[in-house]
PDB file of C-alpha atoms in Angstrom:
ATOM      1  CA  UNK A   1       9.486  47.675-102.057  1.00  0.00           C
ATOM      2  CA  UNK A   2       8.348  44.959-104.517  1.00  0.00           C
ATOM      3  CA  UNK A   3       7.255  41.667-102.560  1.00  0.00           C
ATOM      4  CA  UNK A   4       8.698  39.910-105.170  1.00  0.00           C
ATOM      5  CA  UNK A   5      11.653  41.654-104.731  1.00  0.00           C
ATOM      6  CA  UNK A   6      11.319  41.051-101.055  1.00  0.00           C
ATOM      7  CA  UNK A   7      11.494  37.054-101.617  1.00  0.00           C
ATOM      8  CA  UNK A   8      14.433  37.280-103.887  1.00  0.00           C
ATOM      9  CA  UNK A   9      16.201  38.893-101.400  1.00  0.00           C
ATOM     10  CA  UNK A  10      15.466  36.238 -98.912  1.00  0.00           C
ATOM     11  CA  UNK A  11      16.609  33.336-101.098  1.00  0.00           C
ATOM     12  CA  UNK A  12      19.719  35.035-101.963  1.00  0.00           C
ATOM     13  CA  UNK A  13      21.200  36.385 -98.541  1.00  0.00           C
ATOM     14  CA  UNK A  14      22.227  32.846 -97.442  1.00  0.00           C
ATOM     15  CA  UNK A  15      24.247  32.123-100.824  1.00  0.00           C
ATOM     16  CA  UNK A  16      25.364  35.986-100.374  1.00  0.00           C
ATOM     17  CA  UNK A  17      26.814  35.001 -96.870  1.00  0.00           C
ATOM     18  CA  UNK A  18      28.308  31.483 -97.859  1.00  0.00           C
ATOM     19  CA  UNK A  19      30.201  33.852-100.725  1.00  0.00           C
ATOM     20  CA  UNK A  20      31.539  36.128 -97.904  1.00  0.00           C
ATOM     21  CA  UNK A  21      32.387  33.717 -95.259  1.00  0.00           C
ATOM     22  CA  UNK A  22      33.681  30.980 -96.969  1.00  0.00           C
ATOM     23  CA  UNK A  23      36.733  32.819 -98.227  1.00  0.00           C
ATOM     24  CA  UNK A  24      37.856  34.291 -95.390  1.00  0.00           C
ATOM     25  CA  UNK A  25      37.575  30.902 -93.434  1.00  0.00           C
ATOM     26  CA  UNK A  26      39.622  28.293 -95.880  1.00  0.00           C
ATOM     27  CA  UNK A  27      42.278  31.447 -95.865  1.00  0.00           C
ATOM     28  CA  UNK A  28      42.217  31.212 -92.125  1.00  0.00           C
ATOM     29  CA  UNK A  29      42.678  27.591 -92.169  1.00  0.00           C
ATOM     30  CA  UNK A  30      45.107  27.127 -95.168  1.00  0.00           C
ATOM     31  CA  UNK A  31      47.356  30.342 -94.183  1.00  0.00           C
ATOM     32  CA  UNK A  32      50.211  29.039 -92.102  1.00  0.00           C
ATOM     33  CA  UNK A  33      53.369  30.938 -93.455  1.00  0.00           C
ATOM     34  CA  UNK A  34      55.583  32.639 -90.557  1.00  0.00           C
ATOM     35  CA  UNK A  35      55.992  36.027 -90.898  1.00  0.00           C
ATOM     36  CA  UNK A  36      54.394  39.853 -90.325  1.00  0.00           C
ATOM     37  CA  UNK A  37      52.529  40.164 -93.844  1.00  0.00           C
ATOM     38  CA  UNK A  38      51.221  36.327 -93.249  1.00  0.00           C
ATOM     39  CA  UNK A  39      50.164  37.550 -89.422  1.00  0.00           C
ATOM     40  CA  UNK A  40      48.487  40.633 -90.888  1.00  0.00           C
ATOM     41  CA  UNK A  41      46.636  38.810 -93.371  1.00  0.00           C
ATOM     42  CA  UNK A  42      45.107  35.965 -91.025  1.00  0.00           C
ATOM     43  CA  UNK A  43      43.797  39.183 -88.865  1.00  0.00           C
ATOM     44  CA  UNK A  44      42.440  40.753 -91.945  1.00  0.00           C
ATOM     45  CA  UNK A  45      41.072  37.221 -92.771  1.00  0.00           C
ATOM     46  CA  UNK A  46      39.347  36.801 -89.154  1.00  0.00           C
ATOM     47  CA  UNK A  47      38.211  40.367 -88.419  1.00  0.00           C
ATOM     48  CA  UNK A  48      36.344  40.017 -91.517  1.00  0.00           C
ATOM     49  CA  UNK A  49      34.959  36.315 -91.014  1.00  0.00           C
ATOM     50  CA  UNK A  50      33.622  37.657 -87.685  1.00  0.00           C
ATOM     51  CA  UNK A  51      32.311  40.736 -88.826  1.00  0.00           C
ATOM     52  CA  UNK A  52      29.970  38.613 -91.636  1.00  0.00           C
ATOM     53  CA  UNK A  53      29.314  36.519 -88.672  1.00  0.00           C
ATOM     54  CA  UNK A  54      27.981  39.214 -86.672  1.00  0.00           C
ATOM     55  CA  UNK A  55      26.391  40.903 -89.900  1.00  0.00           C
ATOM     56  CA  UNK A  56      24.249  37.468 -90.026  1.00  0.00           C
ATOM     57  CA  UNK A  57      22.722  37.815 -86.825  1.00  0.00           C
ATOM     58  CA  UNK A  58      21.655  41.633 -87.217  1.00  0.00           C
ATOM     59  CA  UNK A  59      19.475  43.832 -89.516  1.00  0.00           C
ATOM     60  CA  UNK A  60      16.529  41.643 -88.709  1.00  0.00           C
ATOM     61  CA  UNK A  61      17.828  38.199 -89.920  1.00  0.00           C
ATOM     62  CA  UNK A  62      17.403  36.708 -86.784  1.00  0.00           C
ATOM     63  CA  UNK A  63      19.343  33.890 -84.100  1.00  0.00           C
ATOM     64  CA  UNK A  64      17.927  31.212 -86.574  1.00  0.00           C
ATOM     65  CA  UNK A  65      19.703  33.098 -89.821  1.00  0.00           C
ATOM     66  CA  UNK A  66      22.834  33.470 -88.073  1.00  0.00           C
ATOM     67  CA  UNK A  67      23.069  29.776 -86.065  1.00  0.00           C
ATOM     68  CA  UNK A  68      22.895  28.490 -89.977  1.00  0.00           C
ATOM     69  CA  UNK A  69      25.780  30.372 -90.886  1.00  0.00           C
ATOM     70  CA  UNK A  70      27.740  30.035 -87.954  1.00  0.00           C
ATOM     71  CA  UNK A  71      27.100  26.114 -88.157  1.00  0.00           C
ATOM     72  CA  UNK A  72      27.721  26.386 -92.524  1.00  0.00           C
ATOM     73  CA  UNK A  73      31.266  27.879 -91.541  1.00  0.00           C
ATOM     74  CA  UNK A  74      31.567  24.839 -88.431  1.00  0.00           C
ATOM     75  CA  UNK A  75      30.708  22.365 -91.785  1.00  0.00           C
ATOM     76  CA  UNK A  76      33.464  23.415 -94.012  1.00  0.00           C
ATOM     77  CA  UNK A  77      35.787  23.486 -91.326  1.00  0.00           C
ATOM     78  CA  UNK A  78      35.093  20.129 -90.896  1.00  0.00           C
ATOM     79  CA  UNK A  79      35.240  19.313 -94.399  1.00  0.00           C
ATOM     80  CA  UNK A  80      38.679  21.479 -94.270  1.00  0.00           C
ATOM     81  CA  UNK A  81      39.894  19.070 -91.603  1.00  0.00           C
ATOM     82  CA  UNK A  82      38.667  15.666 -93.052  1.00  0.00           C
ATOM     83  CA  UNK A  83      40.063  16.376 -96.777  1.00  0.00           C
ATOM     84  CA  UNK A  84      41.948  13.580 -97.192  1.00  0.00           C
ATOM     85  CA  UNK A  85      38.772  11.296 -96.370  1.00  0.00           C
ATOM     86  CA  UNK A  86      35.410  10.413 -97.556  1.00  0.00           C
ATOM     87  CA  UNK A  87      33.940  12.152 -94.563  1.00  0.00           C
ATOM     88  CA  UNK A  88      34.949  15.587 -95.997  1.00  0.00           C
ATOM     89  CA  UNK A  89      31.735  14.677 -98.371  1.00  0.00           C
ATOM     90  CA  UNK A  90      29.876  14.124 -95.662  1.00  0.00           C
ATOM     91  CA  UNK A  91      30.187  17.461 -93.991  1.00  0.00           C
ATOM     92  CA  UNK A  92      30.177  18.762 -97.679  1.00  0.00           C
ATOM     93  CA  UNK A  93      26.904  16.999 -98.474  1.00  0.00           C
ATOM     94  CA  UNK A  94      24.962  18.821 -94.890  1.00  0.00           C
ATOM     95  CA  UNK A  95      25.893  22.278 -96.035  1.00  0.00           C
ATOM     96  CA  UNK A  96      22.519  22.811 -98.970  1.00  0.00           C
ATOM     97  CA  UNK A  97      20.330  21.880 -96.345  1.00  0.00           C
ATOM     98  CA  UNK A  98      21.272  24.525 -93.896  1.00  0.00           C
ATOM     99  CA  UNK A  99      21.606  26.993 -96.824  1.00  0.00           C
ATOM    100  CA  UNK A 100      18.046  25.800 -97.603  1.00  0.00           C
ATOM    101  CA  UNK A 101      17.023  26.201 -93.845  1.00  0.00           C
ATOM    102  CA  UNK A 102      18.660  29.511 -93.604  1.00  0.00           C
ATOM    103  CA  UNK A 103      15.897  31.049 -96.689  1.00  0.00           C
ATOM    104  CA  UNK A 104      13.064  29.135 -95.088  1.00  0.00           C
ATOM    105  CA  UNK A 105      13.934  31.386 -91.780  1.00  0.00           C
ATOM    106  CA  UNK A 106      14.731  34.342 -93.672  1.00  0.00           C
ATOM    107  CA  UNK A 107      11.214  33.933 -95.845  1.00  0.00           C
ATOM    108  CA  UNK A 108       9.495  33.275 -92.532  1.00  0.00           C
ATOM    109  CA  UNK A 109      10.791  35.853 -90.673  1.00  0.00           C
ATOM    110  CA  UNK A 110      10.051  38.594 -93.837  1.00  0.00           C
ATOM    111  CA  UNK A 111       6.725  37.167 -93.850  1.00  0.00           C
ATOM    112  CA  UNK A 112       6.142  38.104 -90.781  1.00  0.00           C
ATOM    113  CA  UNK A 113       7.305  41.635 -90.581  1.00  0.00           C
ATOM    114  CA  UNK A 114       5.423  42.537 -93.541  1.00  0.00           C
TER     115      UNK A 114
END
């Protein structure tokens, strides 16, 4: 495999994950219809959200990889729950510098397995 390829790779798994997640969790948190097809989506929604969740912790990512995303998804939950207020940008404003942390310990953690 190209190292530069390698690195790519790196920087673009956290975005990857964020496009994955993110989804699922706002459609877990703005889904609250009664009903059997509303029930069966929210499942859907969460099996998924947890099995990106445990995809980010395996296939050599790391804890570090996978506490960023876990604690992304905790930040726009946050920001889900504080819309109304200024302190949804807050939360909002956190989330590029765990995406940035999350490459740094992907990058690291490629660089030394290779």
């Amino acid at each position: 495999m190209n190292p530069n390829s390698i690195s790519h790779r790196a920087l673009s798994e956290p975005c990857s994950f964020a496009l994955l997640q993110w989804p699922a969790l706002i459609g877990l948190l703005a889904i609250d219809q009664p009903g059997l097809p509303w029930l069966a989506l929210r499942v859907l929604l969460g099996l998924w959200l947890a099995a990106m969740l445990i995809a980010s912790y395996a296939g050599g990512r790391g804890a570090g990889f996978g506490n960023a995303m876990l604690l992304q998804c905790g930040l726009v939950v946050a920001a889900w729950w504080m819309h109304p207020s200024a302190w949804a940008y807050a939360w909002l404003a956190a989330i590029p510098l765990l995406l940035l942390a999350a490459q740094r310990l992907r990058l690291r953690r490629m660089a030394l397995t290779a």
